[in-house]
Amino acid sequence: MMAIRYELIPDEQMDTVKHLCNELMAYQKSLATIRPELFDGMSFETRMIPSVKNAKANQIIAAMDGDELVGYVYSNVSPKEVYSNDFAVFFDMDSVKGSDVGCLSQFYIKDGYRSMGIGTVLFEKSKRWLDSYDGIDDQFIYVSNGNDAALNFYISKGFKISHQILDGFITVLRNTKSDSK
Ligand SMILES: CC(C)(COP(=O)(O)OP(=O)(O)OC[C@H]1O[C@@H](n2cnc3c(N)ncnc32)[C@H](O)[C@@H]1OP(=O)(O)O)[C@@H](O)C(=O)NCCC(=O)NCCS
């Protein structure tokens, strides 16, 4: 019988999840059929470090099986402008009321630990943290093409498909607080 522990990882110790972050990038590339080469520049160094630095608040949660890291989720609250850059405009800036948005940014459970409920626990912890921010109306999740299991997982948790960007490379999921009230 496996007992999973959930631990908050301080931003300064984000290196803890580096290898799983890079596994996530490789996993997403392996599933993608639309522009998979866009993953080539994506790694812990180019995706996670800048994201943590540009955010107003971060939450990294690790799932531990004994001493082994078996999964993590990374969410943040950031100024909406960080989602309009040279790579893409992720959503219509004017459609967001406040100055900041929430994002469930990275989510990965190791093969062999999936479909056991660990993802649901991590998702709910992240969602609760994002919900606790007053004045943030919009939460986003960006799912790369080919990852229908993840897409369906988030839809089952209440997120809605908003639109696609980069020729369908990414599907943008959105949860707007005022919609659900
Ligand atoms: C997506 C992911 C985070 C979900 O976490 P998980 O621990 O596997 O999910 P859970 O065990 O909590 O499952 C929740 C529900 O999703 C469904 N589900 C989970 N993984 C699934 C899969 N691979 N295929 C189909 N359904 C799946 C389950 O049926 C479950 O529904 P149920 O509770 O009614 O049985 C995890 O599978 C994962 O890390 N996948 C690889 C990386 C990835 O795709 N990350 C997301 C990037 S956007």
PDB file of N, CA and C in Angstrom, residues 49-146:
ATOM      1  N   ILE A  49      12.182  28.564 -14.924  1.00  0.00           N
ATOM      2  CA  ILE A  49      12.902  29.623 -14.196  1.00  0.00           C
ATOM      3  C   ILE A  49      12.334  31.011 -14.534  1.00  0.00           C
ATOM      4  N   PRO A  50      12.188  31.371 -15.837  1.00  0.00           N
ATOM      5  CA  PRO A  50      11.631  32.696 -16.135  1.00  0.00           C
ATOM      6  C   PRO A  50      10.202  32.862 -15.627  1.00  0.00           C
ATOM      7  N   SER A  51       9.414  31.790 -15.708  1.00  0.00           N
ATOM      8  CA  SER A  51       8.026  31.865 -15.279  1.00  0.00           C
ATOM      9  C   SER A  51       7.933  32.163 -13.779  1.00  0.00           C
ATOM     10  N   VAL A  52       8.750  31.476 -13.003  1.00  0.00           N
ATOM     11  CA  VAL A  52       8.761  31.702 -11.544  1.00  0.00           C
ATOM     12  C   VAL A  52       9.207  33.134 -11.248  1.00  0.00           C
ATOM     13  N   LYS A  53      10.226  33.607 -11.985  1.00  0.00           N
ATOM     14  CA  LYS A  53      10.741  34.969 -11.741  1.00  0.00           C
ATOM     15  C   LYS A  53       9.721  36.039 -12.108  1.00  0.00           C
ATOM     16  N   ASN A  54       8.969  35.837 -13.204  1.00  0.00           N
ATOM     17  CA  ASN A  54       8.028  36.859 -13.675  1.00  0.00           C
ATOM     18  C   ASN A  54       6.706  36.862 -12.924  1.00  0.00           C
ATOM     19  N   ALA A  55       6.478  35.851 -12.100  1.00  0.00           N
ATOM     20  CA  ALA A  55       5.191  35.741 -11.416  1.00  0.00           C
ATOM     21  C   ALA A  55       5.157  36.585 -10.145  1.00  0.00           C
ATOM     22  N   LYS A  56       3.948  36.916  -9.730  1.00  0.00           N
ATOM     23  CA  LYS A  56       3.777  37.606  -8.444  1.00  0.00           C
ATOM     24  C   LYS A  56       3.781  36.596  -7.305  1.00  0.00           C
ATOM     25  N   ALA A  57       3.305  35.398  -7.585  1.00  0.00           N
ATOM     26  CA  ALA A  57       3.300  34.335  -6.572  1.00  0.00           C
ATOM     27  C   ALA A  57       3.348  32.992  -7.282  1.00  0.00           C
ATOM     28  N   ASN A  58       4.022  32.054  -6.673  1.00  0.00           N
ATOM     29  CA  ASN A  58       4.162  30.711  -7.250  1.00  0.00           C
ATOM     30  C   ASN A  58       3.783  29.670  -6.217  1.00  0.00           C
ATOM     31  N   GLN A  59       3.271  28.555  -6.702  1.00  0.00           N
ATOM     32  CA  GLN A  59       3.082  27.415  -5.811  1.00  0.00           C
ATOM     33  C   GLN A  59       3.543  26.148  -6.526  1.00  0.00           C
ATOM     34  N   ILE A  60       4.546  25.520  -5.933  1.00  0.00           N
ATOM     35  CA  ILE A  60       5.056  24.255  -6.468  1.00  0.00           C
ATOM     36  C   ILE A  60       4.756  23.183  -5.414  1.00  0.00           C
ATOM     37  N   ILE A  61       4.047  22.144  -5.822  1.00  0.00           N
ATOM     38  CA  ILE A  61       3.740  21.050  -4.888  1.00  0.00           C
ATOM     39  C   ILE A  61       4.312  19.753  -5.446  1.00  0.00           C
ATOM     40  N   ALA A  62       5.040  19.048  -4.608  1.00  0.00           N
ATOM     41  CA  ALA A  62       5.623  17.765  -4.992  1.00  0.00           C
ATOM     42  C   ALA A  62       4.821  16.627  -4.394  1.00  0.00           C
ATOM     43  N   ALA A  63       4.685  15.541  -5.151  1.00  0.00           N
ATOM     44  CA  ALA A  63       4.116  14.290  -4.631  1.00  0.00           C
ATOM     45  C   ALA A  63       5.280  13.334  -4.408  1.00  0.00           C
ATOM     46  N   MET A  64       5.398  12.834  -3.177  1.00  0.00           N
ATOM     47  CA  MET A  64       6.535  12.004  -2.793  1.00  0.00           C
ATOM     48  C   MET A  64       6.071  10.601  -2.419  1.00  0.00           C
ATOM     49  N   ASP A  65       6.771   9.609  -2.962  1.00  0.00           N
ATOM     50  CA  ASP A  65       6.589   8.225  -2.518  1.00  0.00           C
ATOM     51  C   ASP A  65       7.862   7.878  -1.745  1.00  0.00           C
ATOM     52  N   GLY A  66       7.812   7.949  -0.444  1.00  0.00           N
ATOM     53  CA  GLY A  66       9.039   7.846   0.342  1.00  0.00           C
ATOM     54  C   GLY A  66       9.943   9.013   0.000  1.00  0.00           C
ATOM     55  N   ASP A  67      11.186   8.712  -0.408  1.00  0.00           N
ATOM     56  CA  ASP A  67      12.129   9.773  -0.772  1.00  0.00           C
ATOM     57  C   ASP A  67      12.077  10.111  -2.253  1.00  0.00           C
ATOM     58  N   GLU A  68      11.205   9.405  -2.991  1.00  0.00           N
ATOM     59  CA  GLU A  68      11.185   9.600  -4.439  1.00  0.00           C
ATOM     60  C   GLU A  68      10.131  10.612  -4.865  1.00  0.00           C
ATOM     61  N   LEU A  69      10.571  11.582  -5.691  1.00  0.00           N
ATOM     62  CA  LEU A  69       9.642  12.545  -6.279  1.00  0.00           C
ATOM     63  C   LEU A  69       8.905  11.838  -7.422  1.00  0.00           C
ATOM     64  N   VAL A  70       7.579  11.741  -7.333  1.00  0.00           N
ATOM     65  CA  VAL A  70       6.829  11.013  -8.370  1.00  0.00           C
ATOM     66  C   VAL A  70       5.894  11.923  -9.173  1.00  0.00           C
ATOM     67  N   GLY A  71       5.792  13.189  -8.774  1.00  0.00           N
ATOM     68  CA  GLY A  71       4.955  14.100  -9.540  1.00  0.00           C
ATOM     69  C   GLY A  71       5.032  15.497  -8.961  1.00  0.00           C
ATOM     70  N   TYR A  72       4.582  16.467  -9.758  1.00  0.00           N
ATOM     71  CA  TYR A  72       4.526  17.842  -9.247  1.00  0.00           C
ATOM     72  C   TYR A  72       3.506  18.636 -10.023  1.00  0.00           C
ATOM     73  N   VAL A  73       3.068  19.714  -9.395  1.00  0.00           N
ATOM     74  CA  VAL A  73       2.233  20.692 -10.086  1.00  0.00           C
ATOM     75  C   VAL A  73       2.815  22.062  -9.779  1.00  0.00           C
ATOM     76  N   TYR A  74       2.819  22.917 -10.791  1.00  0.00           N
ATOM     77  CA  TYR A  74       3.321  24.281 -10.623  1.00  0.00           C
ATOM     78  C   TYR A  74       2.266  25.259 -11.111  1.00  0.00           C
ATOM     79  N   SER A  75       1.817  26.133 -10.227  1.00  0.00           N
ATOM     80  CA  SER A  75       0.855  27.164 -10.604  1.00  0.00           C
ATOM     81  C   SER A  75       1.393  28.536 -10.227  1.00  0.00           C
ATOM     82  N   ASN A  76       0.870  29.559 -10.865  1.00  0.00           N
ATOM     83  CA  ASN A  76       1.309  30.907 -10.528  1.00  0.00           C
ATOM     84  C   ASN A  76       0.229  31.944 -10.768  1.00  0.00           C
ATOM     85  N   VAL A  77       0.448  33.085 -10.143  1.00  0.00           N
ATOM     86  CA  VAL A  77      -0.356  34.279 -10.382  1.00  0.00           C
ATOM     87  C   VAL A  77       0.591  35.298 -10.989  1.00  0.00           C
ATOM     88  N   SER A  78       0.241  35.796 -12.177  1.00  0.00           N
ATOM     89  CA  SER A  78       1.159  36.665 -12.913  1.00  0.00           C
ATOM     90  C   SER A  78       0.418  37.828 -13.558  1.00  0.00           C
ATOM     91  N   PRO A  79       1.147  38.925 -13.838  1.00  0.00           N
ATOM     92  CA  PRO A  79       0.542  40.003 -14.626  1.00  0.00           C
ATOM     93  C   PRO A  79       0.140  39.459 -15.994  1.00  0.00           C
ATOM     94  N   LYS A  80      -1.040  39.807 -16.479  1.00  0.00           N
ATOM     95  CA  LYS A  80      -1.511  39.193 -17.727  1.00  0.00           C
ATOM     96  C   LYS A  80      -0.563  39.436 -18.896  1.00  0.00           C
ATOM     97  N   GLU A  81       0.190  40.549 -18.838  1.00  0.00           N
ATOM     98  CA  GLU A  81       1.087  40.895 -19.953  1.00  0.00           C
ATOM     99  C   GLU A  81       2.173  39.840 -20.204  1.00  0.00           C
ATOM    100  N   VAL A  82       2.478  39.010 -19.204  1.00  0.00           N
ATOM    101  CA  VAL A  82       3.514  37.996 -19.475  1.00  0.00           C
ATOM    102  C   VAL A  82       3.040  36.987 -20.525  1.00  0.00           C
ATOM    103  N   TYR A  83       1.721  36.978 -20.790  1.00  0.00           N
ATOM    104  CA  TYR A  83       1.180  36.033 -21.777  1.00  0.00           C
ATOM    105  C   TYR A  83       0.999  36.664 -23.161  1.00  0.00           C
ATOM    106  N   SER A  84       1.644  37.797 -23.372  1.00  0.00           N
ATOM    107  CA  SER A  84       1.679  38.412 -24.697  1.00  0.00           C
ATOM    108  C   SER A  84       3.137  38.717 -24.997  1.00  0.00           C
ATOM    109  N   ASN A  85       3.754  37.858 -25.814  1.00  0.00           N
ATOM    110  CA  ASN A  85       5.199  37.993 -26.047  1.00  0.00           C
ATOM    111  C   ASN A  85       5.558  37.535 -27.457  1.00  0.00           C
ATOM    112  N   ASP A  86       6.837  37.417 -27.724  1.00  0.00           N
ATOM    113  CA  ASP A  86       7.295  37.046 -29.073  1.00  0.00           C
ATOM    114  C   ASP A  86       6.835  35.649 -29.468  1.00  0.00           C
ATOM    115  N   PHE A  87       6.633  34.777 -28.486  1.00  0.00           N
ATOM    116  CA  PHE A  87       6.235  33.405 -28.788  1.00  0.00           C
ATOM    117  C   PHE A  87       4.767  33.349 -29.199  1.00  0.00           C
ATOM    118  N   ALA A  88       3.914  34.014 -28.440  1.00  0.00           N
ATOM    119  CA  ALA A  88       2.477  33.967 -28.723  1.00  0.00           C
ATOM    120  C   ALA A  88       1.726  35.002 -27.889  1.00  0.00           C
ATOM    121  N   VAL A  89       0.523  35.326 -28.364  1.00  0.00           N
ATOM    122  CA  VAL A  89      -0.439  36.020 -27.518  1.00  0.00           C
ATOM    123  C   VAL A  89      -1.407  34.939 -27.075  1.00  0.00           C
ATOM    124  N   PHE A  90      -1.388  34.616 -25.781  1.00  0.00           N
ATOM    125  CA  PHE A  90      -2.103  33.436 -25.306  1.00  0.00           C
ATOM    126  C   PHE A  90      -3.612  33.641 -25.184  1.00  0.00           C
ATOM    127  N   PHE A  91      -4.027  34.902 -24.949  1.00  0.00           N
ATOM    128  CA  PHE A  91      -5.473  35.191 -24.858  1.00  0.00           C
ATOM    129  C   PHE A  91      -5.661  36.678 -25.116  1.00  0.00           C
ATOM    130  N   ASP A  92      -6.896  37.055 -25.384  1.00  0.00           N
ATOM    131  CA  ASP A  92      -7.235  38.455 -25.630  1.00  0.00           C
ATOM    132  C   ASP A  92      -7.091  39.227 -24.315  1.00  0.00           C
ATOM    133  N   MET A  93      -6.086  40.099 -24.279  1.00  0.00           N
ATOM    134  CA  MET A  93      -5.783  40.827 -23.041  1.00  0.00           C
ATOM    135  C   MET A  93      -7.004  41.609 -22.525  1.00  0.00           C
ATOM    136  N   ASP A  94      -7.791  42.170 -23.469  1.00  0.00           N
ATOM    137  CA  ASP A  94      -8.934  42.998 -23.068  1.00  0.00           C
ATOM    138  C   ASP A  94     -10.063  42.176 -22.444  1.00  0.00           C
ATOM    139  N   SER A  95     -10.043  40.865 -22.668  1.00  0.00           N
ATOM    140  CA  SER A  95     -11.113  40.026 -22.119  1.00  0.00           C
ATOM    141  C   SER A  95     -10.887  39.720 -20.634  1.00  0.00           C
ATOM    142  N   VAL A  96      -9.707  40.079 -20.126  1.00  0.00           N
ATOM    143  CA  VAL A  96      -9.401  39.848 -18.713  1.00  0.00           C
ATOM    144  C   VAL A  96      -9.622  41.151 -17.951  1.00  0.00           C
ATOM    145  N   LYS A  97     -10.476  41.089 -16.944  1.00  0.00           N
ATOM    146  CA  LYS A  97     -10.850  42.313 -16.206  1.00  0.00           C
ATOM    147  C   LYS A  97      -9.696  42.898 -15.401  1.00  0.00           C
ATOM    148  N   GLY A  98      -9.089  42.093 -14.565  1.00  0.00           N
ATOM    149  CA  GLY A  98      -8.070  42.621 -13.656  1.00  0.00           C
ATOM    150  C   GLY A  98      -6.708  42.713 -14.324  1.00  0.00           C
ATOM    151  N   SER A  99      -5.690  42.982 -13.522  1.00  0.00           N
ATOM    152  CA  SER A  99      -4.334  43.089 -14.076  1.00  0.00           C
ATOM    153  C   SER A  99      -3.604  41.745 -14.045  1.00  0.00           C
ATOM    154  N   ASP A 100      -4.080  40.817 -13.216  1.00  0.00           N
ATOM    155  CA  ASP A 100      -3.368  39.544 -13.042  1.00  0.00           C
ATOM    156  C   ASP A 100      -4.244  38.344 -13.406  1.00  0.00           C
ATOM    157  N   VAL A 101      -3.583  37.262 -13.765  1.00  0.00           N
ATOM    158  CA  VAL A 101      -4.305  36.014 -14.054  1.00  0.00           C
ATOM    159  C   VAL A 101      -3.644  34.858 -13.310  1.00  0.00           C
ATOM    160  N   GLY A 102      -4.432  33.814 -13.100  1.00  0.00           N
ATOM    161  CA  GLY A 102      -3.902  32.586 -12.517  1.00  0.00           C
ATOM    162  C   GLY A 102      -3.600  31.599 -13.628  1.00  0.00           C
ATOM    163  N   CYS A 103      -2.620  30.738 -13.397  1.00  0.00           N
ATOM    164  CA  CYS A 103      -2.290  29.738 -14.412  1.00  0.00           C
ATOM    165  C   CYS A 103      -1.855  28.447 -13.735  1.00  0.00           C
ATOM    166  N   LEU A 104      -2.454  27.342 -14.170  1.00  0.00           N
ATOM    167  CA  LEU A 104      -1.929  26.041 -13.789  1.00  0.00           C
ATOM    168  C   LEU A 104      -0.938  25.693 -14.892  1.00  0.00           C
ATOM    169  N   SER A 105       0.326  25.864 -14.578  1.00  0.00           N
ATOM    170  CA  SER A 105       1.342  25.974 -15.605  1.00  0.00           C
ATOM    171  C   SER A 105       1.994  24.650 -15.994  1.00  0.00           C
ATOM    172  N   GLN A 106       2.320  23.834 -15.017  1.00  0.00           N
ATOM    173  CA  GLN A 106       2.982  22.554 -15.311  1.00  0.00           C
ATOM    174  C   GLN A 106       2.425  21.493 -14.384  1.00  0.00           C
ATOM    175  N   PHE A 107       2.248  20.305 -14.971  1.00  0.00           N
ATOM    176  CA  PHE A 107       1.608  19.231 -14.222  1.00  0.00           C
ATOM    177  C   PHE A 107       2.165  17.917 -14.742  1.00  0.00           C
ATOM    178  N   TYR A 108       2.750  17.137 -13.880  1.00  0.00           N
ATOM    179  CA  TYR A 108       3.335  15.881 -14.363  1.00  0.00           C
ATOM    180  C   TYR A 108       3.377  14.820 -13.262  1.00  0.00           C
ATOM    181  N   ILE A 109       2.824  13.680 -13.566  1.00  0.00           N
ATOM    182  CA  ILE A 109       2.914  12.511 -12.694  1.00  0.00           C
ATOM    183  C   ILE A 109       3.714  11.462 -13.464  1.00  0.00           C
ATOM    184  N   LYS A 110       4.674  10.871 -12.799  1.00  0.00           N
ATOM    185  CA  LYS A 110       5.497   9.852 -13.450  1.00  0.00           C
ATOM    186  C   LYS A 110       4.670   8.673 -13.929  1.00  0.00           C
ATOM    187  N   ASP A 111       5.090   8.098 -15.043  1.00  0.00           N
ATOM    188  CA  ASP A 111       4.484   6.866 -15.536  1.00  0.00           C
ATOM    189  C   ASP A 111       4.557   5.829 -14.412  1.00  0.00           C
ATOM    190  N   GLY A 112       3.491   5.074 -14.223  1.00  0.00           N
ATOM    191  CA  GLY A 112       3.460   4.109 -13.117  1.00  0.00           C
ATOM    192  C   GLY A 112       2.739   4.665 -11.894  1.00  0.00           C
ATOM    193  N   TYR A 113       2.561   5.988 -11.857  1.00  0.00           N
ATOM    194  CA  TYR A 113       1.832   6.623 -10.750  1.00  0.00           C
ATOM    195  C   TYR A 113       0.590   7.360 -11.245  1.00  0.00           C
ATOM    196  N   ARG A 114       0.312   7.243 -12.566  1.00  0.00           N
ATOM    197  CA  ARG A 114      -0.859   7.935 -13.126  1.00  0.00           C
ATOM    198  C   ARG A 114      -2.138   7.147 -12.865  1.00  0.00           C
ATOM    199  N   SER A 115      -3.264   7.853 -12.973  1.00  0.00           N
ATOM    200  CA  SER A 115      -4.594   7.245 -12.817  1.00  0.00           C
ATOM    201  C   SER A 115      -4.804   6.596 -11.461  1.00  0.00           C
ATOM    202  N   MET A 116      -4.132   7.131 -10.435  1.00  0.00           N
ATOM    203  CA  MET A 116      -4.315   6.615  -9.067  1.00  0.00           C
ATOM    204  C   MET A 116      -4.911   7.690  -8.155  1.00  0.00           C
ATOM    205  N   GLY A 117      -5.231   8.831  -8.741  1.00  0.00           N
ATOM    206  CA  GLY A 117      -5.816   9.897  -7.930  1.00  0.00           C
ATOM    207  C   GLY A 117      -4.834  10.959  -7.475  1.00  0.00           C
ATOM    208  N   ILE A 118      -3.542  10.767  -7.748  1.00  0.00           N
ATOM    209  CA  ILE A 118      -2.534  11.749  -7.316  1.00  0.00           C
ATOM    210  C   ILE A 118      -2.763  13.083  -8.039  1.00  0.00           C
ATOM    211  N   GLY A 119      -3.064  13.001  -9.345  1.00  0.00           N
ATOM    212  CA  GLY A 119      -3.310  14.215 -10.124  1.00  0.00           C
ATOM    213  C   GLY A 119      -4.505  14.998  -9.595  1.00  0.00           C
ATOM    214  N   THR A 120      -5.533  14.284  -9.192  1.00  0.00           N
ATOM    215  CA  THR A 120      -6.720  14.955  -8.649  1.00  0.00           C
ATOM    216  C   THR A 120      -6.369  15.701  -7.369  1.00  0.00           C
ATOM    217  N   VAL A 121      -5.575  15.083  -6.500  1.00  0.00           N
ATOM    218  CA  VAL A 121      -5.164  15.758  -5.255  1.00  0.00           C
ATOM    219  C   VAL A 121      -4.356  17.010  -5.588  1.00  0.00           C
ATOM    220  N   LEU A 122      -3.378  16.881  -6.482  1.00  0.00           N
ATOM    221  CA  LEU A 122      -2.536  18.035  -6.832  1.00  0.00           C
ATOM    222  C   LEU A 122      -3.357  19.130  -7.503  1.00  0.00           C
ATOM    223  N   PHE A 123      -4.263  18.712  -8.403  1.00  0.00           N
ATOM    224  CA  PHE A 123      -5.114  19.698  -9.076  1.00  0.00           C
ATOM    225  C   PHE A 123      -5.934  20.480  -8.051  1.00  0.00           C
ATOM    226  N   GLU A 124      -6.544  19.765  -7.109  1.00  0.00           N
ATOM    227  CA  GLU A 124      -7.419  20.446  -6.143  1.00  0.00           C
ATOM    228  C   GLU A 124      -6.641  21.394  -5.237  1.00  0.00           C
ATOM    229  N   LYS A 125      -5.433  21.003  -4.879  1.00  0.00           N
ATOM    230  CA  LYS A 125      -4.598  21.900  -4.057  1.00  0.00           C
ATOM    231  C   LYS A 125      -4.263  23.175  -4.837  1.00  0.00           C
ATOM    232  N   SER A 126      -3.914  23.027  -6.113  1.00  0.00           N
ATOM    233  CA  SER A 126      -3.578  24.201  -6.940  1.00  0.00           C
ATOM    234  C   SER A 126      -4.786  25.094  -7.131  1.00  0.00           C
ATOM    235  N   LYS A 127      -5.910  24.461  -7.418  1.00  0.00           N
ATOM    236  CA  LYS A 127      -7.139  25.214  -7.685  1.00  0.00           C
ATOM    237  C   LYS A 127      -7.527  26.026  -6.448  1.00  0.00           C
ATOM    238  N   ARG A 128      -7.425  25.400  -5.296  1.00  0.00           N
ATOM    239  CA  ARG A 128      -7.776  26.089  -4.051  1.00  0.00           C
ATOM    240  C   ARG A 128      -6.848  27.298  -3.841  1.00  0.00           C
ATOM    241  N   TRP A 129      -5.583  27.103  -4.129  1.00  0.00           N
ATOM    242  CA  TRP A 129      -4.607  28.207  -3.979  1.00  0.00           C
ATOM    243  C   TRP A 129      -4.935  29.345  -4.960  1.00  0.00           C
ATOM    244  N   LEU A 130      -5.203  29.010  -6.205  1.00  0.00           N
ATOM    245  CA  LEU A 130      -5.537  30.046  -7.201  1.00  0.00           C
ATOM    246  C   LEU A 130      -6.846  30.750  -6.831  1.00  0.00           C
ATOM    247  N   ASP A 131      -7.821  29.964  -6.371  1.00  0.00           N
ATOM    248  CA  ASP A 131      -9.123  30.541  -5.988  1.00  0.00           C
ATOM    249  C   ASP A 131      -8.988  31.507  -4.818  1.00  0.00           C
ATOM    250  N   SER A 132      -7.966  31.332  -4.004  1.00  0.00           N
ATOM    251  CA  SER A 132      -7.826  32.136  -2.790  1.00  0.00           C
ATOM    252  C   SER A 132      -7.356  33.559  -3.106  1.00  0.00           C
ATOM    253  N   TYR A 133      -6.958  33.813  -4.362  1.00  0.00           N
ATOM    254  CA  TYR A 133      -6.532  35.167  -4.735  1.00  0.00           C
ATOM    255  C   TYR A 133      -7.717  36.025  -5.110  1.00  0.00           C
ATOM    256  N   ASP A 134      -8.002  37.036  -4.291  1.00  0.00           N
ATOM    257  CA  ASP A 134      -9.080  37.966  -4.620  1.00  0.00           C
ATOM    258  C   ASP A 134      -8.664  38.809  -5.825  1.00  0.00           C
ATOM    259  N   GLY A 135      -9.629  39.171  -6.631  1.00  0.00           N
ATOM    260  CA  GLY A 135      -9.328  40.066  -7.748  1.00  0.00           C
ATOM    261  C   GLY A 135      -8.777  39.357  -8.965  1.00  0.00           C
ATOM    262  N   ILE A 136      -8.689  38.027  -8.896  1.00  0.00           N
ATOM    263  CA  ILE A 136      -8.285  37.287 -10.094  1.00  0.00           C
ATOM    264  C   ILE A 136      -9.486  36.529 -10.620  1.00  0.00           C
ATOM    265  N   ASP A 137      -9.924  36.968 -11.790  1.00  0.00           N
ATOM    266  CA  ASP A 137     -11.144  36.403 -12.361  1.00  0.00           C
ATOM    267  C   ASP A 137     -10.868  35.202 -13.245  1.00  0.00           C
ATOM    268  N   ASP A 138      -9.669  35.183 -13.826  1.00  0.00           N
ATOM    269  CA  ASP A 138      -9.413  34.182 -14.867  1.00  0.00           C
ATOM    270  C   ASP A 138      -8.250  33.272 -14.526  1.00  0.00           C
ATOM    271  N   GLN A 139      -8.508  31.986 -14.724  1.00  0.00           N
ATOM    272  CA  GLN A 139      -7.459  30.975 -14.576  1.00  0.00           C
ATOM    273  C   GLN A 139      -7.306  30.285 -15.928  1.00  0.00           C
ATOM    274  N   PHE A 140      -6.050  30.064 -16.319  1.00  0.00           N
ATOM    275  CA  PHE A 140      -5.773  29.466 -17.625  1.00  0.00           C
ATOM    276  C   PHE A 140      -4.957  28.184 -17.471  1.00  0.00           C
ATOM    277  N   ILE A 141      -5.167  27.275 -18.418  1.00  0.00           N
ATOM    278  CA  ILE A 141      -4.299  26.103 -18.570  1.00  0.00           C
ATOM    279  C   ILE A 141      -4.021  25.965 -20.065  1.00  0.00           C
ATOM    280  N   TYR A 142      -2.766  25.754 -20.418  1.00  0.00           N
ATOM    281  CA  TYR A 142      -2.381  25.609 -21.821  1.00  0.00           C
ATOM    282  C   TYR A 142      -2.002  24.154 -22.073  1.00  0.00           C
ATOM    283  N   VAL A 143      -2.750  23.507 -22.968  1.00  0.00           N
ATOM    284  CA  VAL A 143      -2.504  22.089 -23.241  1.00  0.00           C
ATOM    285  C   VAL A 143      -1.979  21.942 -24.671  1.00  0.00           C
ATOM    286  N   SER A 144      -0.870  21.249 -24.811  1.00  0.00           N
ATOM    287  CA  SER A 144      -0.308  21.092 -26.151  1.00  0.00           C
ATOM    288  C   SER A 144      -1.053  20.003 -26.914  1.00  0.00           C
ATOM    289  N   ASN A 145      -0.993  20.085 -28.245  1.00  0.00           N
ATOM    290  CA  ASN A 145      -1.764  19.170 -29.091  1.00  0.00           C
ATOM    291  C   ASN A 145      -1.301  17.729 -28.924  1.00  0.00           C
ATOM    292  N   GLY A 146      -2.270  16.822 -29.012  1.00  0.00           N
ATOM    293  CA  GLY A 146      -1.976  15.399 -28.873  1.00  0.00           C
ATOM    294  C   GLY A 146      -2.208  14.874 -27.461  1.00  0.00           C
TER     295      GLY A 146
END
